[in-house]
Structure formats: C-alpha cells, structure tokens
Amino acid sequence: MTALTAPASRAGRLRWTLTDGLTLIGRELSRLRQEPGELIGALIFPATMVVLFGYVFGSAITVPGGGNYREYLMPGLFAMVTFTATMAVTLRVATDASRGVMDRFRSMPVARSAVPFGQTGAEILSGVLGLAVMAAAGLLVGWRAHGGVWPTAEAFLLLALMRYALSWAGCYLGLVVRNEQTADQLIPLVFPVTMLSNSFVPTGGMPTVLQVIADWNPVSALTAACRDLFGNPGAPADGAGLAWPLAHPVAATLGWSALLLAVFVPLSVRTYQRRGR
C-alpha cells in the first residue's frame, strides 16, 4: 500500500491494522535486542523484588491463619510488577513522541490504530517473559502453586490480561505527556498505588479509610485472585465480611481489565490521531 487512504471495507481496515500492528510489535522487539540493557533491567527487577521482600518482610510478618509468608507474598509481587510495568509503556511512548518517531509514523502509510497496538502488543510479550523469570525466582525461594494446573494457568492469564489493559493506560499517558523526562518523573507515583493494597500485608490492620481504599484497589483484587487460584495463604475463605472485590476477586479483576480496555483503547487511538492534525 502506497497511500494513507484506508481500505474501503471494514475487513480490509482490520487486516491493515493487524498487519501494521504486528510489524510495529516486531520493531519494538528489535529495539529491545539492540538495547539489551532495558530488557535485562526489566527482568532483573522482578527477581530482585522476590528476594528483597521475601527475606526482609518474611522475617517480620506473620501470615493470618498461618502459612509460608513467601507463598503469601508472591501473588502480591506478581500484581505489583504488573502495575508498575505500566510506566515502561508510558516512557517508551513518550520517548517516541518527543523524538519525532510518532510524526514519522504519521507520514507513512501506517494504520493509525496500529501504532498504539504495536506498543501495547510488545509490552505483553516482554511481560510474559518477566512473569516467567519472576515465577522461577519464586520457586527458588520456596513459593509453590497448589491450586492445580488449570487454576494456575488461569492466574497467569489474569495477570497477562491486566497487564495488557494497563499497557493501554500507559500508552495514553505517554501520548498525553509526550516528554520522556516528565514520564520518567511519574514512575514513583505508581508505587503508592501498589503499596496501598493487600500485596504485602493484610488490610485488616489498616485505618478504616485506608482499608476501604485498599480493599477496592484493583491491585488487591488481582492479588486476592492469584492467591485463590494458586492456592496460597491469604486467599478469601468464604467471602464473609469482605469487600466485594476481595470476596469475588476473579470477577473484580476481569471487570477492572474490561473497564481499562473500554476507556483507554479508544482514548489512546483518538489521542494518537489528533496529535497528527
């Protein structure tokens, strides 16, 4: 195709978008091969968190109802890394925008929605690799998934789905910020969101206001869903007396993911298109 005119049919436009999106995913993966330090850092960070939190917190915190703290911790770390990965997409998109890469894409016969699709698609592929490294580190420190093969697979699929949904939020934020220095300064803002949850400690001992926030935090729902599916300590027993997201964590996580995709997919595509006008 040599012009920016989109195909007339809906099927043709969809095929055009998917083809260009896959090409841009390949571009992102190729960039990671050329800059391996970014990929190595992204893989080392989860493994470091496992060792640091597992042994530092593990010596001081008692799991409610008993159990191995590292098994209690791992679902929380999976959720934490899933949410912090949002800023990696934000930084990459903002860097491309500030360096004129987005403007170059707009001057080429590339489907408009394919550019955000390529950014988010590359993120989910690197995210799956990061989850594998983190799971291996967890196994080394004593974490085990006791729920069985299918529930374990469901837990990892939930993590991947949430990561993909969050990558669209990161893509939108990067398109809005359009400055890599500003995006880099926003990274620490993610940590309060992940810490104010049930990832590392039960929410029952928090002050009432903070407990309500933590219970309805999507990080807490994802953590509780993984504990339930992995069969790890801290999983909701019967849901009695718990906030709805913690009593129904899988449904809550699916709901949060669907909401994020419904909001940020169209926002990202529309923002990218408007930047070119």
PDB file of C-alpha atoms in Angstrom:
ATOM      1  CA  MET A   1       0.000   0.000   0.000  1.00  0.00           C
ATOM      2  CA  THR A   2       1.481   3.333  -1.035  1.00  0.00           C
ATOM      3  CA  ALA A   3      -1.072   5.837   0.221  1.00  0.00           C
ATOM      4  CA  LEU A   4      -2.548   6.737   3.568  1.00  0.00           C
ATOM      5  CA  THR A   5      -6.065   6.016   2.279  1.00  0.00           C
ATOM      6  CA  ALA A   6      -7.623   3.253   4.371  1.00  0.00           C
ATOM      7  CA  PRO A   7      -9.212   0.241   2.685  1.00  0.00           C
ATOM      8  CA  ALA A   8     -12.900   0.708   1.965  1.00  0.00           C
ATOM      9  CA  SER A   9     -14.190  -2.406   3.703  1.00  0.00           C
ATOM     10  CA  ARG A  10     -14.204  -2.996   7.448  1.00  0.00           C
ATOM     11  CA  ALA A  11     -12.428  -6.333   6.988  1.00  0.00           C
ATOM     12  CA  GLY A  12      -9.767  -4.617   4.906  1.00  0.00           C
ATOM     13  CA  ARG A  13      -9.207  -1.934   7.545  1.00  0.00           C
ATOM     14  CA  LEU A  14      -8.960  -4.565  10.270  1.00  0.00           C
ATOM     15  CA  ARG A  15      -6.464  -6.589   8.234  1.00  0.00           C
ATOM     16  CA  TRP A  16      -4.464  -3.417   7.553  1.00  0.00           C
ATOM     17  CA  THR A  17      -4.386  -2.523  11.241  1.00  0.00           C
ATOM     18  CA  LEU A  18      -3.353  -6.021  12.344  1.00  0.00           C
ATOM     19  CA  THR A  19      -0.615  -6.268   9.711  1.00  0.00           C
ATOM     20  CA  ASP A  20       0.860  -2.882  10.589  1.00  0.00           C
ATOM     21  CA  GLY A  21       0.445  -3.579  14.318  1.00  0.00           C
ATOM     22  CA  LEU A  22       2.389  -6.831  14.076  1.00  0.00           C
ATOM     23  CA  THR A  23       5.102  -5.016  12.125  1.00  0.00           C
ATOM     24  CA  LEU A  24       5.375  -2.407  14.881  1.00  0.00           C
ATOM     25  CA  ILE A  25       5.484  -5.124  17.535  1.00  0.00           C
ATOM     26  CA  GLY A  26       8.447  -6.548  15.648  1.00  0.00           C
ATOM     27  CA  ARG A  27      10.001  -3.092  15.626  1.00  0.00           C
ATOM     28  CA  GLU A  28       9.718  -2.824  19.416  1.00  0.00           C
ATOM     29  CA  LEU A  29      11.183  -6.295  19.934  1.00  0.00           C
ATOM     30  CA  SER A  30      14.018  -5.467  17.549  1.00  0.00           C
ATOM     31  CA  ARG A  31      14.728  -2.318  19.533  1.00  0.00           C
ATOM     32  CA  LEU A  32      14.991  -4.373  22.714  1.00  0.00           C
ATOM     33  CA  ARG A  33      17.539  -6.626  21.022  1.00  0.00           C
ATOM     34  CA  GLN A  34      19.558  -3.571  20.079  1.00  0.00           C
ATOM     35  CA  GLU A  35      19.284  -2.153  23.607  1.00  0.00           C
ATOM     36  CA  PRO A  36      19.515  -5.289  25.774  1.00  0.00           C
ATOM     37  CA  GLY A  37      20.124  -3.281  28.944  1.00  0.00           C
ATOM     38  CA  GLU A  38      16.466  -2.257  29.071  1.00  0.00           C
ATOM     39  CA  LEU A  39      15.294  -5.858  28.763  1.00  0.00           C
ATOM     40  CA  ILE A  40      17.842  -7.123  31.309  1.00  0.00           C
ATOM     41  CA  GLY A  41      16.781  -4.445  33.791  1.00  0.00           C
ATOM     42  CA  ALA A  42      13.116  -5.324  33.282  1.00  0.00           C
ATOM     43  CA  LEU A  43      13.876  -8.981  34.052  1.00  0.00           C
ATOM     44  CA  ILE A  44      16.199  -8.358  36.998  1.00  0.00           C
ATOM     45  CA  PHE A  45      13.744  -6.062  38.796  1.00  0.00           C
ATOM     46  CA  PRO A  46      11.070  -8.755  39.468  1.00  0.00           C
ATOM     47  CA  ALA A  47      13.669 -11.285  40.649  1.00  0.00           C
ATOM     48  CA  THR A  48      15.188  -8.669  42.976  1.00  0.00           C
ATOM     49  CA  MET A  49      11.771  -7.883  44.448  1.00  0.00           C
ATOM     50  CA  VAL A  50      11.227 -11.571  45.231  1.00  0.00           C
ATOM     51  CA  VAL A  51      14.486 -11.874  47.134  1.00  0.00           C
ATOM     52  CA  LEU A  52      14.258  -8.471  48.842  1.00  0.00           C
ATOM     53  CA  PHE A  53      10.665  -8.627  50.047  1.00  0.00           C
ATOM     54  CA  GLY A  54      10.678 -12.379  50.608  1.00  0.00           C
ATOM     55  CA  TYR A  55      13.540 -12.332  53.058  1.00  0.00           C
ATOM     56  CA  VAL A  56      13.228  -8.825  54.544  1.00  0.00           C
ATOM     57  CA  PHE A  57       9.476  -8.889  55.163  1.00  0.00           C
ATOM     58  CA  GLY A  58       9.387 -12.634  55.608  1.00  0.00           C
ATOM     59  CA  SER A  59      11.326 -12.423  58.842  1.00  0.00           C
ATOM     60  CA  ALA A  60       8.933  -9.916  60.410  1.00  0.00           C
ATOM     61  CA  ILE A  61       5.375 -10.614  59.213  1.00  0.00           C
ATOM     62  CA  THR A  62       3.050 -13.403  60.302  1.00  0.00           C
ATOM     63  CA  VAL A  63       0.548 -14.646  57.759  1.00  0.00           C
ATOM     64  CA  PRO A  64      -3.064 -14.568  59.007  1.00  0.00           C
ATOM     65  CA  GLY A  65      -4.165 -18.133  59.583  1.00  0.00           C
ATOM     66  CA  GLY A  66      -0.598 -19.375  59.307  1.00  0.00           C
ATOM     67  CA  GLY A  67       1.441 -20.376  56.302  1.00  0.00           C
ATOM     68  CA  ASN A  68       4.633 -19.517  54.485  1.00  0.00           C
ATOM     69  CA  TYR A  69       4.989 -15.755  54.043  1.00  0.00           C
ATOM     70  CA  ARG A  70       6.795 -16.153  50.718  1.00  0.00           C
ATOM     71  CA  GLU A  71       3.809 -18.045  49.350  1.00  0.00           C
ATOM     72  CA  TYR A  72       1.587 -15.274  50.702  1.00  0.00           C
ATOM     73  CA  LEU A  73       3.859 -12.657  49.148  1.00  0.00           C
ATOM     74  CA  MET A  74       4.350 -13.976  45.606  1.00  0.00           C
ATOM     75  CA  PRO A  75       0.821 -13.213  44.305  1.00  0.00           C
ATOM     76  CA  GLY A  76       1.247  -9.677  45.652  1.00  0.00           C
ATOM     77  CA  LEU A  77       4.577  -9.296  43.877  1.00  0.00           C
ATOM     78  CA  PHE A  78       3.074 -10.603  40.640  1.00  0.00           C
ATOM     79  CA  ALA A  79       0.362  -7.943  40.942  1.00  0.00           C
ATOM     80  CA  MET A  80       2.824  -5.211  41.913  1.00  0.00           C
ATOM     81  CA  VAL A  81       5.091  -5.827  38.918  1.00  0.00           C
ATOM     82  CA  THR A  82       2.033  -5.992  36.645  1.00  0.00           C
ATOM     83  CA  PHE A  83       1.006  -2.489  37.678  1.00  0.00           C
ATOM     84  CA  THR A  84       4.456  -0.906  37.762  1.00  0.00           C
ATOM     85  CA  ALA A  85       5.063  -2.147  34.206  1.00  0.00           C
ATOM     86  CA  THR A  86       2.513   0.461  33.076  1.00  0.00           C
ATOM     87  CA  MET A  87       5.146   3.156  33.332  1.00  0.00           C
ATOM     88  CA  ALA A  88       7.504   1.311  30.998  1.00  0.00           C
ATOM     89  CA  VAL A  89       4.944   1.748  28.203  1.00  0.00           C
ATOM     90  CA  THR A  90       4.431   5.384  29.190  1.00  0.00           C
ATOM     91  CA  LEU A  91       8.148   6.047  28.974  1.00  0.00           C
ATOM     92  CA  ARG A  92       8.563   4.319  25.604  1.00  0.00           C
ATOM     93  CA  VAL A  93       5.594   6.120  24.030  1.00  0.00           C
ATOM     94  CA  ALA A  94       6.665   9.497  25.439  1.00  0.00           C
ATOM     95  CA  THR A  95      10.207   8.911  24.169  1.00  0.00           C
ATOM     96  CA  ASP A  96       8.957   8.114  20.651  1.00  0.00           C
ATOM     97  CA  ALA A  97       6.717  11.188  20.724  1.00  0.00           C
ATOM     98  CA  SER A  98       9.458  13.541  21.925  1.00  0.00           C
ATOM     99  CA  ARG A  99      11.987  12.256  19.366  1.00  0.00           C
ATOM    100  CA  GLY A 100       9.671  12.608  16.392  1.00  0.00           C
ATOM    101  CA  VAL A 101       9.147   8.882  15.819  1.00  0.00           C
ATOM    102  CA  MET A 102       5.366   9.263  16.080  1.00  0.00           C
ATOM    103  CA  ASP A 103       5.437  12.061  13.482  1.00  0.00           C
ATOM    104  CA  ARG A 104       7.391   9.811  11.133  1.00  0.00           C
ATOM    105  CA  PHE A 105       4.819   7.037  11.548  1.00  0.00           C
ATOM    106  CA  ARG A 106       2.049   9.516  10.671  1.00  0.00           C
ATOM    107  CA  SER A 107       3.832  10.418   7.448  1.00  0.00           C
ATOM    108  CA  MET A 108       3.926   6.761   6.412  1.00  0.00           C
ATOM    109  CA  PRO A 109       1.102   4.545   5.078  1.00  0.00           C
ATOM    110  CA  VAL A 110       0.507   3.041   8.524  1.00  0.00           C
ATOM    111  CA  ALA A 111      -2.913   2.387  10.041  1.00  0.00           C
ATOM    112  CA  ARG A 112      -3.473   4.957  12.761  1.00  0.00           C
ATOM    113  CA  SER A 113      -4.622   2.498  15.429  1.00  0.00           C
ATOM    114  CA  ALA A 114      -1.708   0.162  14.622  1.00  0.00           C
ATOM    115  CA  VAL A 115       0.852   2.352  16.433  1.00  0.00           C
ATOM    116  CA  PRO A 116      -0.741   2.080  19.916  1.00  0.00           C
ATOM    117  CA  PHE A 117      -1.493  -1.571  19.160  1.00  0.00           C
ATOM    118  CA  GLY A 118       2.199  -2.189  18.417  1.00  0.00           C
ATOM    119  CA  GLN A 119       3.336  -0.514  21.637  1.00  0.00           C
ATOM    120  CA  THR A 120       0.931  -2.464  23.837  1.00  0.00           C
ATOM    121  CA  GLY A 121       1.466  -5.742  21.992  1.00  0.00           C
ATOM    122  CA  ALA A 122       5.218  -5.583  22.512  1.00  0.00           C
ATOM    123  CA  GLU A 123       4.655  -4.888  26.203  1.00  0.00           C
ATOM    124  CA  ILE A 124       2.566  -8.014  26.751  1.00  0.00           C
ATOM    125  CA  LEU A 125       5.220 -10.182  25.090  1.00  0.00           C
ATOM    126  CA  SER A 126       8.002  -8.815  27.292  1.00  0.00           C
ATOM    127  CA  GLY A 127       5.632  -9.022  30.264  1.00  0.00           C
ATOM    128  CA  VAL A 128       5.101 -12.762  29.788  1.00  0.00           C
ATOM    129  CA  LEU A 129       8.875 -13.233  29.825  1.00  0.00           C
ATOM    130  CA  GLY A 130       9.099 -11.169  33.010  1.00  0.00           C
ATOM    131  CA  LEU A 131       6.392 -13.281  34.669  1.00  0.00           C
ATOM    132  CA  ALA A 132       8.327 -16.426  33.790  1.00  0.00           C
ATOM    133  CA  VAL A 133      11.522 -15.054  35.359  1.00  0.00           C
ATOM    134  CA  MET A 134       9.627 -13.964  38.457  1.00  0.00           C
ATOM    135  CA  ALA A 135       7.915 -17.342  38.825  1.00  0.00           C
ATOM    136  CA  ALA A 136      11.297 -19.076  38.567  1.00  0.00           C
ATOM    137  CA  ALA A 137      12.697 -16.794  41.278  1.00  0.00           C
ATOM    138  CA  GLY A 138       9.666 -17.542  43.447  1.00  0.00           C
ATOM    139  CA  LEU A 139      10.177 -21.270  43.063  1.00  0.00           C
ATOM    140  CA  LEU A 140      13.784 -20.852  44.186  1.00  0.00           C
ATOM    141  CA  VAL A 141      12.738 -19.121  47.422  1.00  0.00           C
ATOM    142  CA  GLY A 142      10.040 -21.663  48.272  1.00  0.00           C
ATOM    143  CA  TRP A 143       6.861 -20.470  46.543  1.00  0.00           C
ATOM    144  CA  ARG A 144       4.581 -23.141  45.145  1.00  0.00           C
ATOM    145  CA  ALA A 145       1.269 -23.085  43.291  1.00  0.00           C
ATOM    146  CA  HIS A 146      -1.019 -25.612  44.995  1.00  0.00           C
ATOM    147  CA  GLY A 147      -4.228 -24.961  43.052  1.00  0.00           C
ATOM    148  CA  GLY A 148      -3.549 -27.306  40.164  1.00  0.00           C
ATOM    149  CA  VAL A 149      -2.592 -26.816  36.527  1.00  0.00           C
ATOM    150  CA  TRP A 150      -5.714 -25.088  35.253  1.00  0.00           C
ATOM    151  CA  PRO A 151      -6.200 -22.654  38.156  1.00  0.00           C
ATOM    152  CA  THR A 152      -2.501 -21.784  37.933  1.00  0.00           C
ATOM    153  CA  ALA A 153      -2.832 -21.134  34.204  1.00  0.00           C
ATOM    154  CA  GLU A 154      -5.923 -19.005  34.892  1.00  0.00           C
ATOM    155  CA  ALA A 155      -3.956 -16.918  37.395  1.00  0.00           C
ATOM    156  CA  PHE A 156      -1.211 -16.194  34.878  1.00  0.00           C
ATOM    157  CA  LEU A 157      -3.801 -15.392  32.205  1.00  0.00           C
ATOM    158  CA  LEU A 158      -5.417 -12.902  34.597  1.00  0.00           C
ATOM    159  CA  LEU A 159      -2.019 -11.291  35.201  1.00  0.00           C
ATOM    160  CA  ALA A 160      -1.397 -11.071  31.451  1.00  0.00           C
ATOM    161  CA  LEU A 161      -4.859  -9.628  30.798  1.00  0.00           C
ATOM    162  CA  MET A 162      -4.478  -6.967  33.469  1.00  0.00           C
ATOM    163  CA  ARG A 163      -1.001  -6.101  32.212  1.00  0.00           C
ATOM    164  CA  TYR A 164      -2.312  -5.688  28.683  1.00  0.00           C
ATOM    165  CA  ALA A 165      -5.186  -3.494  29.880  1.00  0.00           C
ATOM    166  CA  LEU A 166      -2.788  -1.362  31.924  1.00  0.00           C
ATOM    167  CA  SER A 167      -0.433  -1.048  28.959  1.00  0.00           C
ATOM    168  CA  TRP A 168      -3.171   0.864  27.135  1.00  0.00           C
ATOM    169  CA  ALA A 169      -3.437   3.233  30.102  1.00  0.00           C
ATOM    170  CA  GLY A 170       0.331   3.690  29.923  1.00  0.00           C
ATOM    171  CA  CYS A 171       0.146   4.278  26.157  1.00  0.00           C
ATOM    172  CA  TYR A 172      -2.461   7.009  26.625  1.00  0.00           C
ATOM    173  CA  LEU A 173      -0.439   8.671  29.379  1.00  0.00           C
ATOM    174  CA  GLY A 174       2.683   8.629  27.208  1.00  0.00           C
ATOM    175  CA  LEU A 175       0.786  10.236  24.312  1.00  0.00           C
ATOM    176  CA  VAL A 176      -0.501  12.955  26.640  1.00  0.00           C
ATOM    177  CA  VAL A 177       2.841  13.623  28.343  1.00  0.00           C
ATOM    178  CA  ARG A 178       4.972  13.464  25.154  1.00  0.00           C
ATOM    179  CA  ASN A 179       8.158  14.103  27.123  1.00  0.00           C
ATOM    180  CA  GLU A 180      10.473  11.334  28.301  1.00  0.00           C
ATOM    181  CA  GLN A 181      11.842  13.363  31.255  1.00  0.00           C
ATOM    182  CA  THR A 182       8.340  14.045  32.559  1.00  0.00           C
ATOM    183  CA  ALA A 183       7.330  10.419  32.047  1.00  0.00           C
ATOM    184  CA  ASP A 184      10.396   9.280  33.969  1.00  0.00           C
ATOM    185  CA  GLN A 185       9.434  11.503  36.899  1.00  0.00           C
ATOM    186  CA  LEU A 186       5.956   9.944  37.009  1.00  0.00           C
ATOM    187  CA  ILE A 187       7.289   6.430  37.670  1.00  0.00           C
ATOM    188  CA  PRO A 188       7.463   6.756  41.505  1.00  0.00           C
ATOM    189  CA  LEU A 189       3.761   7.678  41.591  1.00  0.00           C
ATOM    190  CA  VAL A 190       2.827   4.078  40.803  1.00  0.00           C
ATOM    191  CA  PHE A 191       4.356   2.670  43.991  1.00  0.00           C
ATOM    192  CA  PRO A 192       1.817   4.186  46.449  1.00  0.00           C
ATOM    193  CA  VAL A 193      -0.944   2.512  44.418  1.00  0.00           C
ATOM    194  CA  THR A 194       0.718  -0.882  44.675  1.00  0.00           C
ATOM    195  CA  MET A 195       1.712  -0.486  48.327  1.00  0.00           C
ATOM    196  CA  LEU A 196      -1.764   0.611  49.489  1.00  0.00           C
ATOM    197  CA  SER A 197      -3.182  -2.855  48.933  1.00  0.00           C
ATOM    198  CA  ASN A 198      -3.109  -6.377  50.327  1.00  0.00           C
ATOM    199  CA  SER A 199       0.039  -7.231  48.342  1.00  0.00           C
ATOM    200  CA  PHE A 200       2.403  -7.365  51.322  1.00  0.00           C
ATOM    201  CA  VAL A 201       0.245  -7.187  54.441  1.00  0.00           C
ATOM    202  CA  PRO A 202      -3.435  -7.851  55.249  1.00  0.00           C
ATOM    203  CA  THR A 203      -5.675  -4.805  55.010  1.00  0.00           C
ATOM    204  CA  GLY A 204      -7.496  -5.594  58.247  1.00  0.00           C
ATOM    205  CA  GLY A 205      -4.974  -3.732  60.395  1.00  0.00           C
ATOM    206  CA  MET A 206      -5.154  -0.517  58.375  1.00  0.00           C
ATOM    207  CA  PRO A 207      -7.099   2.581  59.473  1.00  0.00           C
ATOM    208  CA  THR A 208     -10.683   2.473  58.226  1.00  0.00           C
ATOM    209  CA  VAL A 209     -10.285   4.950  55.369  1.00  0.00           C
ATOM    210  CA  LEU A 210      -7.096   3.334  54.097  1.00  0.00           C
ATOM    211  CA  GLN A 211      -8.634  -0.120  54.440  1.00  0.00           C
ATOM    212  CA  VAL A 212     -11.592   0.844  52.232  1.00  0.00           C
ATOM    213  CA  ILE A 213      -9.228   2.268  49.605  1.00  0.00           C
ATOM    214  CA  ALA A 214      -7.014  -0.811  49.762  1.00  0.00           C
ATOM    215  CA  ASP A 215      -9.946  -3.227  49.556  1.00  0.00           C
ATOM    216  CA  TRP A 216     -11.256  -1.543  46.392  1.00  0.00           C
ATOM    217  CA  ASN A 217      -7.816  -1.116  44.872  1.00  0.00           C
ATOM    218  CA  PRO A 218      -7.560  -3.245  41.670  1.00  0.00           C
ATOM    219  CA  VAL A 219      -4.129  -4.374  42.914  1.00  0.00           C
ATOM    220  CA  SER A 220      -5.846  -6.032  45.879  1.00  0.00           C
ATOM    221  CA  ALA A 221      -8.395  -7.770  43.644  1.00  0.00           C
ATOM    222  CA  LEU A 222      -5.658  -9.134  41.382  1.00  0.00           C
ATOM    223  CA  THR A 223      -3.590 -10.244  44.373  1.00  0.00           C
ATOM    224  CA  ALA A 224      -6.560 -11.984  46.020  1.00  0.00           C
ATOM    225  CA  ALA A 225      -7.479 -13.689  42.727  1.00  0.00           C
ATOM    226  CA  CYS A 226      -3.941 -15.038  42.331  1.00  0.00           C
ATOM    227  CA  ARG A 227      -3.825 -16.273  45.934  1.00  0.00           C
ATOM    228  CA  ASP A 228      -7.107 -18.046  45.404  1.00  0.00           C
ATOM    229  CA  LEU A 229      -6.105 -19.655  42.092  1.00  0.00           C
ATOM    230  CA  PHE A 230      -2.574 -20.517  43.211  1.00  0.00           C
ATOM    231  CA  GLY A 231      -3.891 -21.963  46.484  1.00  0.00           C
ATOM    232  CA  ASN A 232      -1.578 -19.720  48.523  1.00  0.00           C
ATOM    233  CA  PRO A 233      -2.127 -18.411  52.076  1.00  0.00           C
ATOM    234  CA  GLY A 234      -4.347 -15.363  52.448  1.00  0.00           C
ATOM    235  CA  ALA A 235      -6.936 -16.439  49.870  1.00  0.00           C
ATOM    236  CA  PRO A 236     -10.506 -15.397  50.797  1.00  0.00           C
ATOM    237  CA  ALA A 237     -12.122 -18.370  52.514  1.00  0.00           C
ATOM    238  CA  ASP A 238     -15.847 -17.733  52.094  1.00  0.00           C
ATOM    239  CA  GLY A 239     -16.063 -14.008  51.346  1.00  0.00           C
ATOM    240  CA  ALA A 240     -17.987 -13.255  54.557  1.00  0.00           C
ATOM    241  CA  GLY A 241     -17.285  -9.763  55.885  1.00  0.00           C
ATOM    242  CA  LEU A 242     -15.060  -8.837  52.926  1.00  0.00           C
ATOM    243  CA  ALA A 243     -15.444  -6.006  50.438  1.00  0.00           C
ATOM    244  CA  TRP A 244     -16.970  -7.210  47.164  1.00  0.00           C
ATOM    245  CA  PRO A 245     -13.687  -7.128  45.147  1.00  0.00           C
ATOM    246  CA  LEU A 246     -11.992  -9.339  47.727  1.00  0.00           C
ATOM    247  CA  ALA A 247     -14.942 -11.682  48.071  1.00  0.00           C
ATOM    248  CA  HIS A 248     -15.120 -12.088  44.258  1.00  0.00           C
ATOM    249  CA  PRO A 249     -11.554 -11.303  43.180  1.00  0.00           C
ATOM    250  CA  VAL A 250     -11.576 -13.058  39.794  1.00  0.00           C
ATOM    251  CA  ALA A 251     -14.758 -11.286  38.693  1.00  0.00           C
ATOM    252  CA  ALA A 252     -13.424  -7.983  40.036  1.00  0.00           C
ATOM    253  CA  THR A 253     -10.146  -8.383  38.132  1.00  0.00           C
ATOM    254  CA  LEU A 254     -11.975  -9.196  34.901  1.00  0.00           C
ATOM    255  CA  GLY A 255     -14.197  -6.175  35.475  1.00  0.00           C
ATOM    256  CA  TRP A 256     -11.258  -3.825  36.087  1.00  0.00           C
ATOM    257  CA  SER A 257      -9.485  -5.141  32.980  1.00  0.00           C
ATOM    258  CA  ALA A 258     -12.572  -4.691  30.810  1.00  0.00           C
ATOM    259  CA  LEU A 259     -13.094  -1.175  32.147  1.00  0.00           C
ATOM    260  CA  LEU A 260      -9.481  -0.168  31.475  1.00  0.00           C
ATOM    261  CA  LEU A 261      -9.640  -1.523  27.925  1.00  0.00           C
ATOM    262  CA  ALA A 262     -13.015   0.123  27.252  1.00  0.00           C
ATOM    263  CA  VAL A 263     -11.702   3.502  28.407  1.00  0.00           C
ATOM    264  CA  PHE A 264      -8.092   3.616  27.251  1.00  0.00           C
ATOM    265  CA  VAL A 265      -8.155   1.783  23.898  1.00  0.00           C
ATOM    266  CA  PRO A 266     -10.364   4.424  22.230  1.00  0.00           C
ATOM    267  CA  LEU A 267      -8.654   7.238  24.150  1.00  0.00           C
ATOM    268  CA  SER A 268      -5.211   6.121  23.009  1.00  0.00           C
ATOM    269  CA  VAL A 269      -6.234   5.711  19.366  1.00  0.00           C
ATOM    270  CA  ARG A 270      -8.084   9.041  19.326  1.00  0.00           C
ATOM    271  CA  THR A 271      -5.227  10.897  21.028  1.00  0.00           C
ATOM    272  CA  TYR A 272      -2.681   9.484  18.585  1.00  0.00           C
ATOM    273  CA  GLN A 273      -4.857  10.505  15.636  1.00  0.00           C
ATOM    274  CA  ARG A 274      -5.409  14.022  16.958  1.00  0.00           C
ATOM    275  CA  ARG A 275      -1.715  14.613  17.561  1.00  0.00           C
ATOM    276  CA  GLY A 276      -1.178  14.332  13.825  1.00  0.00           C
ATOM    277  CA  ARG A 277      -3.618  17.111  12.913  1.00  0.00           C
TER     278      ARG A 277
END
